[in-house]
Amino acid sequence: MGPGPPAAGAETSPRPLSPAARLSYAVGHFLNDLCASMWFTYLLLYLHSVRAYSSRGAGLLLLLGQVADGLCTPLVGYEADRAAGRCARYGPRKAWHLVGTVCVLLSFPFIFSPCLGCGVATPEWAALLYYGPFIVVFQFGWAATQIAHLSLIPALVTSDHEKVELTALRYAFTVVANLAVFGTAWLLLHLQGASRTGLPEDISTGDQLGAQDTPVFRNLALVVVGVGAIFSLMFHLGTREGRRPLRAEEPDEHSPLVSEATRPPVLWKHWLREPAFYQVGMLYMTTRLIVNLSQTYMTVYLTNSLQLPKRFIATTPLVMYLSGFIFSFLMKPVNRCIGRTLTYFAGLLVILAFAAWVALASRLGAELYAAAVLLGAGCATILVTSLAMTADLIGPHAHSGAFVYGAMSFSDKVANGLAVMLIQSLHPCPSELCCRACVGFYHWVMVGVTGGVGVAATLALCSLLIWPIRLRRQSRESRLSLDPTATEDTGGRWTPKTGHDPEIRSCANGPLVPEIRAGDSSSLGAHLSVRVANGARSWPFLGSPLPALQPSGGGSK
């Protein structure tokens, strides 16, 4: 006899998002992606090679931005979770997204523009002090937009494959944003070179970056905020937070026997006690280090180590992110076929192959684009998969998802800032734009930020193979819901103490078995352990006998 209709008040699951809703969600981070592309790819290059600030000064401003972002991110995540009951009509996460968008639009153009009021005699520290407030406001807005957008994934969809699909679409638009930035940069450099020489076909003159390229970066920043504002408007008009129609889900043989709707919430302090929180956090941090540091130092490596014309600072990242865009669409079927862990490991192997290629080749010509394809494909694979693993960690606890994403981003932002500051402090010629020693310096920087950090990411991945993503609090509550008197020993084994709870009744011919009543909020755990002696036992909520089991003489399995 098949299952009957769901009872009143039974748990419902959201309908799958429509294609239009998925698209509107995916473009919600487009402004951030455009700005992040300029920030990581061109900030050091702009400050050091165009504005002629020292390598330590440029690194200090980037460190300031990363620390400000890192401090704002968990605070925004915590406040976004607290605001879950407010802004009900518009949505608390969308409200934070709107605040962040406004801050980014108002501050970002000033970062890539000349210091207002500064002259030739202005000391460097005064110019750096001028850029500081704009960077802090920009990073606060960027953090608010990022956390609000990421924490919407568990709130909009519940299926693992839908989470991967949304994450892949989100990353696909990240790649589109990078393609737009690099394509626009190439076009502006081309137009600037043509207008200076008067011959459109001859752009070889002035191939080295300098103060004459300041308008290029200023105009690029204005294009970024203009286009990003349009896509942010599309996100706010097309995404509805927590107000989608629900449908009742017909139970089948794979459905949970009892509802999880009233499970005790996992708060921010509970996450800090979960080992899986730190495992996924370490994996996410190393992933971001690879992606962001390789993007930051790629342009410096091209101009200083390989000494290529400045058009390569646009075309090489363009090829890299085009390959990432293509591979991002393969994430859903690949994750479904081989799983998260093997997908991530495959991406790491591609990145390590790139690092080995760069280490063994002192000069790169046309094969540089093939190496860029490897790096782009590897970065896309590990970034999409690490975000999907973070969504897996959050699971049904979307009410505290913003804190989780905030904490993950905090570690990644601070680690990126400290890494950049360390590398800039080791620069062999801090008083010059580039001396002979910096040629080999940036060569090994590229090897280290991909191969060295890739080894650290491999170790973090191995920890997930040994201890898979699982919340200890959730497993403990599942066991206690079956037998509130059970105790856990130091080896993680649970021992029931029968005869102390009215919800546990005795069978005539054997030890006690748990009785789960209708409407019980607990879920039937994966580690249900019942010792039954001599024959079948009847489960009261199923009304059917349990097959005869052999008596157990030891502890629960």
XYZ file of C-alpha atoms in Angstrom:
557
model
C 0.000 0.000 0.000
C 1.518 3.286 -1.076
C 1.950 6.327 1.089
C -1.062 8.490 1.743
C -1.349 12.229 1.281
C 0.837 14.386 3.487
C -0.641 15.378 6.772
C -1.528 18.957 7.524
C 1.480 20.919 8.548
C 3.832 18.445 6.918
C 7.127 19.824 5.721
C 7.142 21.309 2.261
C 10.034 21.845 -0.084
C 10.546 24.789 -2.434
C 9.829 24.460 -6.105
C 12.901 24.524 -8.338
C 13.914 28.029 -9.309
C 12.800 29.162 -12.730
C 15.481 29.927 -15.338
C 14.749 33.655 -14.996
C 15.150 33.492 -11.201
C 18.438 31.609 -11.553
C 19.718 34.164 -14.026
C 18.723 37.121 -11.858
C 20.457 35.538 -8.868
C 23.602 34.770 -10.866
C 24.085 38.422 -11.923
C 23.736 39.697 -8.349
C 27.479 39.495 -7.738
C 28.483 40.949 -11.109
C 29.424 44.396 -9.756
C 31.577 42.792 -7.072
C 33.221 40.556 -9.652
C 34.034 43.477 -11.921
C 35.572 45.430 -9.053
C 37.429 42.410 -7.681
C 38.915 41.748 -11.101
C 40.366 45.260 -11.218
C 41.377 45.151 -7.549
C 43.375 41.935 -7.681
C 44.676 42.219 -11.238
C 45.574 45.881 -11.574
C 45.848 47.547 -8.145
C 49.508 46.700 -7.494
C 50.359 47.385 -11.127
C 48.532 50.739 -11.079
C 50.017 51.958 -7.793
C 53.562 50.764 -8.471
C 54.036 51.103 -12.238
C 51.601 53.928 -13.093
C 51.475 56.083 -9.947
C 55.108 55.215 -9.080
C 54.492 54.415 -5.403
C 56.928 52.081 -3.660
C 56.297 48.333 -3.643
C 55.747 48.389 0.132
C 53.335 51.328 -0.135
C 51.306 49.551 -2.810
C 51.284 46.364 -0.745
C 50.215 48.299 2.344
C 47.135 49.693 0.606
C 46.165 46.241 -0.626
C 46.704 44.863 2.888
C 44.506 47.637 4.319
C 41.730 46.673 1.937
C 41.987 42.973 2.682
C 42.026 43.492 6.461
C 39.061 45.875 6.261
C 37.198 43.340 4.143
C 38.155 40.524 6.509
C 36.929 42.408 9.587
C 33.704 43.553 7.941
C 32.817 40.151 6.497
C 32.006 38.179 9.710
C 30.323 41.227 11.251
C 28.105 41.610 8.201
C 27.392 37.872 8.272
C 26.408 38.000 11.933
C 24.169 41.038 11.442
C 22.594 39.525 8.325
C 21.631 36.428 10.336
C 20.245 38.605 13.141
C 18.170 40.565 10.624
C 16.405 37.400 9.428
C 13.110 38.536 10.968
C 13.351 42.113 9.725
C 12.795 43.592 6.280
C 10.325 40.765 5.683
C 8.841 42.319 2.553
C 12.161 43.017 0.843
C 14.355 40.369 2.461
C 17.163 40.927 4.992
C 19.893 39.592 2.735
C 18.733 41.687 -0.203
C 18.718 44.757 2.063
C 22.356 44.147 2.991
C 23.121 43.585 -0.687
C 21.631 46.983 -1.524
C 23.644 48.766 1.176
C 26.844 47.151 -0.058
C 26.128 48.012 -3.678
C 25.697 51.711 -2.882
C 28.994 51.795 -0.953
C 30.866 50.145 -3.826
C 29.425 52.505 -6.439
C 30.360 55.607 -4.465
C 33.922 54.641 -3.500
C 35.490 52.446 -6.176
C 36.125 55.075 -8.914
C 38.309 57.124 -6.526
C 40.705 54.202 -5.957
C 41.800 54.140 -9.611
C 41.885 57.909 -10.037
C 44.729 60.327 -9.245
C 44.855 61.753 -5.748
C 42.801 64.963 -5.686
C 44.923 67.877 -4.505
C 48.187 65.947 -4.702
C 51.134 67.338 -6.626
C 54.698 66.370 -7.454
C 55.920 67.512 -4.036
C 53.231 65.585 -2.109
C 54.855 62.908 0.085
C 53.887 59.321 -0.531
C 52.395 58.827 2.929
C 49.904 61.657 2.325
C 48.763 60.126 -0.958
C 48.376 56.710 0.656
C 46.374 58.310 3.466
C 44.072 59.836 0.843
C 43.251 56.445 -0.680
C 42.686 54.749 2.698
C 39.059 55.854 3.449
C 37.877 55.040 -0.069
C 39.404 51.573 0.208
C 37.746 50.913 3.597
C 34.299 52.015 2.369
C 34.707 49.957 -0.799
C 35.716 46.839 1.125
C 32.782 47.183 3.544
C 30.378 47.426 0.621
C 32.071 44.547 -1.167
C 31.823 42.338 1.942
C 28.151 43.183 2.506
C 27.288 42.358 -1.099
C 29.308 39.129 -1.144
C 27.935 37.690 2.102
C 24.356 38.626 1.301
C 24.631 37.008 -2.109
C 26.357 33.814 -0.949
C 23.993 33.261 1.984
C 21.040 33.336 -0.406
C 22.078 29.987 -1.943
C 20.891 27.745 0.952
C 17.837 29.969 1.363
C 16.751 29.680 -2.281
C 17.436 25.993 -3.005
C 17.722 22.796 -0.971
C 18.953 20.193 -3.477
C 22.698 19.555 -3.620
C 22.684 19.630 -7.412
C 20.752 22.919 -7.455
C 23.331 24.401 -5.082
C 26.128 23.335 -7.416
C 24.220 24.737 -10.380
C 23.680 28.132 -8.721
C 27.320 28.211 -7.641
C 28.458 27.326 -11.157
C 26.217 30.007 -12.677
C 27.546 32.491 -10.156
C 31.105 31.624 -11.084
C 30.254 31.725 -14.780
C 29.263 35.378 -14.383
C 32.419 35.931 -12.352
C 34.332 34.794 -15.406
C 32.162 36.962 -17.675
C 32.993 39.926 -15.428
C 36.695 39.223 -15.717
C 36.397 38.820 -19.477
C 34.610 42.166 -19.658
C 37.295 43.893 -17.567
C 40.200 42.469 -19.549
C 38.515 43.054 -22.894
C 37.754 46.651 -21.969
C 41.310 47.124 -20.679
C 42.724 45.845 -23.975
C 40.430 48.172 -25.931
C 41.361 51.212 -23.826
C 45.080 50.451 -24.091
C 44.709 50.018 -27.855
C 42.834 53.321 -28.245
C 45.277 55.138 -25.980
C 48.287 53.854 -27.933
C 46.665 54.684 -31.268
C 45.764 58.230 -30.235
C 49.301 58.857 -28.985
C 51.089 57.637 -32.097
C 48.523 58.742 -34.638
C 48.783 55.365 -36.412
C 46.103 52.842 -35.410
C 48.101 49.928 -36.729
C 51.260 50.873 -34.844
C 50.784 50.443 -31.100
C 54.270 49.190 -30.320
C 55.428 52.631 -29.153
C 55.158 53.098 -25.398
C 54.679 49.416 -24.563
C 55.847 50.002 -20.999
C 53.343 51.180 -18.396
C 53.772 54.677 -16.977
C 52.010 57.840 -15.844
C 50.587 58.287 -19.355
C 48.304 55.294 -18.691
C 46.462 56.907 -15.753
C 43.364 57.797 -17.873
C 43.105 54.162 -18.988
C 42.602 52.876 -15.450
C 40.319 55.770 -14.485
C 38.030 55.168 -17.459
C 38.101 51.430 -16.827
C 36.878 51.986 -13.236
C 34.024 54.197 -14.480
C 32.944 51.569 -16.999
C 33.034 48.920 -14.267
C 30.711 50.775 -11.874
C 28.337 51.777 -14.679
C 27.866 48.252 -16.023
C 27.806 46.728 -12.539
C 25.025 49.059 -11.406
C 22.784 47.817 -14.236
C 23.271 44.159 -13.308
C 22.711 44.878 -9.608
C 19.379 46.438 -10.536
C 18.467 43.279 -12.464
C 19.259 41.182 -9.380
C 17.061 43.245 -7.060
C 14.163 43.244 -9.499
C 14.306 39.521 -10.323
C 15.230 37.798 -7.027
C 12.631 37.232 -4.313
C 14.015 36.162 -0.958
C 11.974 33.658 1.041
C 8.675 34.346 -0.721
C 8.571 31.606 -3.362
C 5.496 29.388 -3.544
C 5.823 26.056 -1.824
C 4.583 22.666 -2.866
C 3.927 19.663 -0.696
C 6.425 16.891 -1.250
C 4.971 13.418 -1.619
C 6.750 11.032 0.758
C 8.348 7.941 -0.686
C 10.637 5.185 0.536
C 13.575 7.621 0.596
C 11.804 10.324 2.599
C 12.723 10.914 6.259
C 10.289 9.295 8.680
C 9.960 12.436 10.767
C 10.230 16.153 10.109
C 13.346 18.256 10.689
C 11.448 21.538 10.702
C 11.736 22.096 14.427
C 15.344 20.972 14.853
C 17.164 23.235 17.349
C 18.964 25.978 15.407
C 22.730 25.942 14.984
C 23.993 29.332 16.171
C 27.311 31.030 15.421
C 28.870 29.776 18.648
C 27.936 26.195 17.746
C 29.819 26.475 14.450
C 33.003 27.339 16.337
C 32.849 23.923 18.049
C 32.533 21.955 14.827
C 35.756 20.440 13.371
C 34.175 20.404 9.902
C 33.861 24.196 10.103
C 37.651 24.542 10.325
C 38.309 21.834 7.727
C 36.158 23.518 5.082
C 37.475 26.922 6.168
C 41.080 25.862 5.568
C 40.181 24.430 2.159
C 38.312 27.600 1.176
C 41.163 29.837 2.377
C 43.824 27.968 0.381
C 41.534 27.970 -2.649
C 41.135 31.729 -2.489
C 44.868 32.176 -1.982
C 45.562 30.309 -5.218
C 42.899 32.156 -7.208
C 43.537 35.666 -5.892
C 47.344 35.624 -5.638
C 47.763 34.124 -9.105
C 45.474 36.856 -10.442
C 47.339 39.575 -8.524
C 50.832 38.592 -9.638
C 50.084 37.412 -13.166
C 50.287 40.912 -14.662
C 53.447 41.759 -12.700
C 54.981 38.465 -13.831
C 54.165 39.286 -17.454
C 55.629 42.787 -17.412
C 58.640 42.309 -15.106
C 59.751 38.677 -15.450
C 58.758 37.906 -19.027
C 59.105 41.583 -20.105
C 56.179 41.349 -22.505
C 54.366 44.361 -24.021
C 51.615 45.833 -21.871
C 48.829 44.488 -24.086
C 49.566 41.082 -22.539
C 48.225 42.299 -19.175
C 44.810 42.194 -20.851
C 45.052 39.276 -23.306
C 46.646 36.686 -20.990
C 44.074 37.036 -18.158
C 41.420 37.097 -20.881
C 42.485 33.640 -22.091
C 42.753 32.397 -18.515
C 39.213 33.367 -17.581
C 37.766 32.266 -20.900
C 38.954 28.736 -20.125
C 37.505 29.075 -16.633
C 34.182 30.151 -18.108
C 34.022 27.037 -20.299
C 35.005 24.655 -17.511
C 32.507 26.179 -15.062
C 29.652 24.636 -17.070
C 31.151 21.170 -16.567
C 31.056 21.402 -12.769
C 27.538 20.073 -12.264
C 27.889 16.829 -14.301
C 31.445 16.243 -13.072
C 30.423 16.692 -9.420
C 27.532 14.323 -9.972
C 29.721 11.653 -11.572
C 32.834 11.616 -9.397
C 31.856 13.653 -6.339
C 33.122 16.853 -4.759
C 36.457 15.543 -3.458
C 37.705 14.017 -6.711
C 36.549 17.053 -8.684
C 38.545 19.346 -6.427
C 41.576 17.057 -6.620
C 41.423 17.079 -10.422
C 41.469 20.883 -10.386
C 44.477 20.859 -8.055
C 46.382 18.563 -10.420
C 45.831 21.016 -13.281
C 47.106 23.930 -11.150
C 50.176 21.965 -10.064
C 50.868 21.204 -13.739
C 50.805 24.949 -14.438
C 53.217 25.599 -11.550
C 55.629 22.961 -12.850
C 55.473 24.448 -16.357
C 56.305 27.948 -15.085
C 59.102 26.629 -12.856
C 60.813 24.740 -15.693
C 60.387 27.388 -18.413
C 62.490 30.519 -17.964
C 60.944 32.128 -21.058
C 57.423 31.736 -22.405
C 56.247 32.789 -25.831
C 53.063 31.652 -27.523
C 52.873 28.718 -25.112
C 52.016 31.267 -22.403
C 48.395 31.092 -23.533
C 48.333 27.301 -23.108
C 49.622 27.721 -19.555
C 46.922 30.350 -18.962
C 44.281 27.827 -20.093
C 45.527 25.354 -17.469
C 45.469 27.940 -14.700
C 42.009 29.188 -15.623
C 40.508 25.690 -15.764
C 42.091 24.671 -12.468
C 41.015 27.819 -10.621
C 37.443 27.496 -11.879
C 37.267 23.879 -10.758
C 38.560 24.346 -7.216
C 36.634 27.574 -6.589
C 33.252 26.229 -7.657
C 33.789 22.982 -5.754
C 34.954 24.704 -2.563
C 31.868 26.932 -2.582
C 29.678 23.861 -3.067
C 31.412 22.191 -0.095
C 30.679 25.270 2.004
C 27.004 25.051 1.038
C 27.101 21.349 1.997
C 28.503 22.286 5.397
C 25.654 24.736 6.022
C 23.011 22.271 4.810
C 19.580 23.067 6.269
C 20.988 25.658 8.698
C 20.506 28.590 6.318
C 19.561 30.898 9.214
C 23.240 31.002 10.248
C 24.685 30.600 6.755
C 25.759 34.245 6.518
C 28.020 33.807 9.555
C 29.651 30.734 8.002
C 30.344 32.524 4.732
C 31.524 35.559 6.685
C 33.994 33.552 8.729
C 35.302 31.776 5.622
C 35.784 35.071 3.827
C 37.463 36.607 6.873
C 40.202 33.996 6.811
C 40.664 34.285 3.058
C 40.810 38.106 2.987
C 43.283 38.430 5.860
C 45.447 35.604 4.480
C 45.525 37.241 1.040
C 46.447 40.623 2.465
C 49.216 39.231 4.656
C 50.581 37.141 1.783
C 50.734 40.158 -0.538
C 52.389 42.303 2.132
C 54.957 39.576 2.797
C 55.765 39.221 -0.906
C 56.033 42.985 -1.384
C 58.327 43.247 1.653
C 60.635 40.673 0.064
C 60.832 42.665 -3.172
C 64.549 42.901 -4.018
C 64.429 46.472 -5.351
C 61.855 48.470 -3.328
C 63.184 51.868 -4.392
C 62.905 51.188 -8.128
C 60.058 50.110 -10.370
C 61.999 46.982 -11.338
C 65.679 46.103 -11.184
C 67.504 43.067 -12.551
C 66.775 41.027 -9.436
C 62.986 41.343 -9.706
C 62.987 39.420 -13.006
C 63.581 36.113 -11.252
C 61.708 37.227 -8.132
C 58.245 37.352 -9.724
C 58.998 34.145 -11.625
C 59.265 32.207 -8.372
C 56.377 34.139 -6.827
C 54.098 32.696 -9.514
C 55.426 29.204 -8.801
C 54.894 29.627 -5.071
C 51.368 31.053 -5.127
C 50.158 28.210 -7.354
C 52.316 25.171 -6.590
C 53.210 25.940 -2.963
C 49.695 26.897 -1.897
C 48.366 24.009 -4.012
C 50.264 21.566 -1.804
C 48.654 23.155 1.285
C 45.222 22.799 -0.357
C 45.973 19.118 -1.003
C 46.629 18.581 2.711
C 43.345 20.314 3.582
C 41.551 18.077 1.091
C 43.110 14.966 2.649
C 41.591 15.917 6.004
C 38.146 15.813 4.380
C 38.887 12.344 3.024
C 39.736 11.129 6.530
C 36.998 13.062 8.341
C 34.134 13.828 5.904
C 31.951 16.918 6.322
C 29.590 16.129 9.199
C 28.225 18.205 12.074
C 28.794 16.516 15.423
C 25.978 18.542 16.998
C 23.475 17.260 14.435
C 24.540 13.621 14.933
C 24.354 14.002 18.713
C 20.846 15.487 18.567
C 19.681 12.660 16.304
C 20.836 10.058 18.799
C 19.424 11.889 21.806
C 16.084 12.315 20.059
C 15.841 8.528 19.850
C 16.948 7.939 23.464
C 17.326 11.035 25.663
C 19.008 8.927 28.372
C 21.798 7.669 26.091
C 25.381 8.575 26.906
C 28.471 8.941 24.687
C 31.801 7.486 25.720
C 35.252 8.764 24.750
C 35.308 6.543 21.668
C 32.153 8.113 20.242
C 29.947 5.048 21.010
C 26.479 5.621 22.384
C 25.013 3.458 25.138
C 21.228 3.550 25.796
C 19.885 3.589 29.340
C 16.422 2.102 29.212
C 13.505 2.460 31.548
C 13.854 6.191 32.230
C 11.809 7.844 29.525
C 8.091 7.559 28.792
C 8.718 7.647 25.038
C 10.697 4.399 25.170
C 8.531 1.368 25.726
C 9.345 -2.249 26.385
C 8.792 -5.174 24.077
C 7.515 -8.425 25.486
C 10.434 -10.629 24.471
C 13.418 -8.322 24.354
C 15.074 -5.093 25.339
C 13.476 -1.728 24.783
C 13.043 -0.136 21.363
C 12.390 3.554 20.678
C 8.915 4.723 19.767
C 8.768 7.745 17.490
C 5.398 9.431 17.745
C 3.610 11.330 14.986
C 4.734 14.921 14.851
C 8.032 14.254 16.610
C 10.537 16.862 15.440
C 13.545 14.587 15.543
C 15.011 12.926 12.478
C 15.834 9.266 12.261
C 19.638 9.277 12.423
C 21.850 7.267 10.168
C 23.302 5.477 13.175
C 20.120 4.045 14.680
C 21.216 1.296 17.017
C 18.612 -1.042 18.516
C 19.382 -4.255 20.303
C 16.583 -6.710 19.650
C 16.456 -10.205 21.063
C 14.636 -13.222 19.676
C 12.286 -12.476 16.865
C 10.374 -9.667 15.198
C 9.442 -6.441 16.887
C 6.675 -4.058 15.868
C 7.321 -0.373 15.188
C 4.228 1.472 16.440
C 4.267 4.258 13.818
C 4.694 1.846 10.897
C 2.308 -0.840 12.055
C 4.422 -3.543 10.444
C 6.829 -6.070 11.913
C 10.568 -5.669 11.789
C 12.387 -8.712 10.362
C 13.823 -11.078 12.936
C 17.330 -10.174 14.037
C 19.985 -12.142 15.822
C 20.567 -11.204 19.478
C 23.422 -8.738 19.983
C 25.924 -9.458 22.678
C 28.050 -6.342 22.298
C 27.671 -2.602 22.024
C 25.759 -0.775 19.341
C 27.178 -0.808 15.820
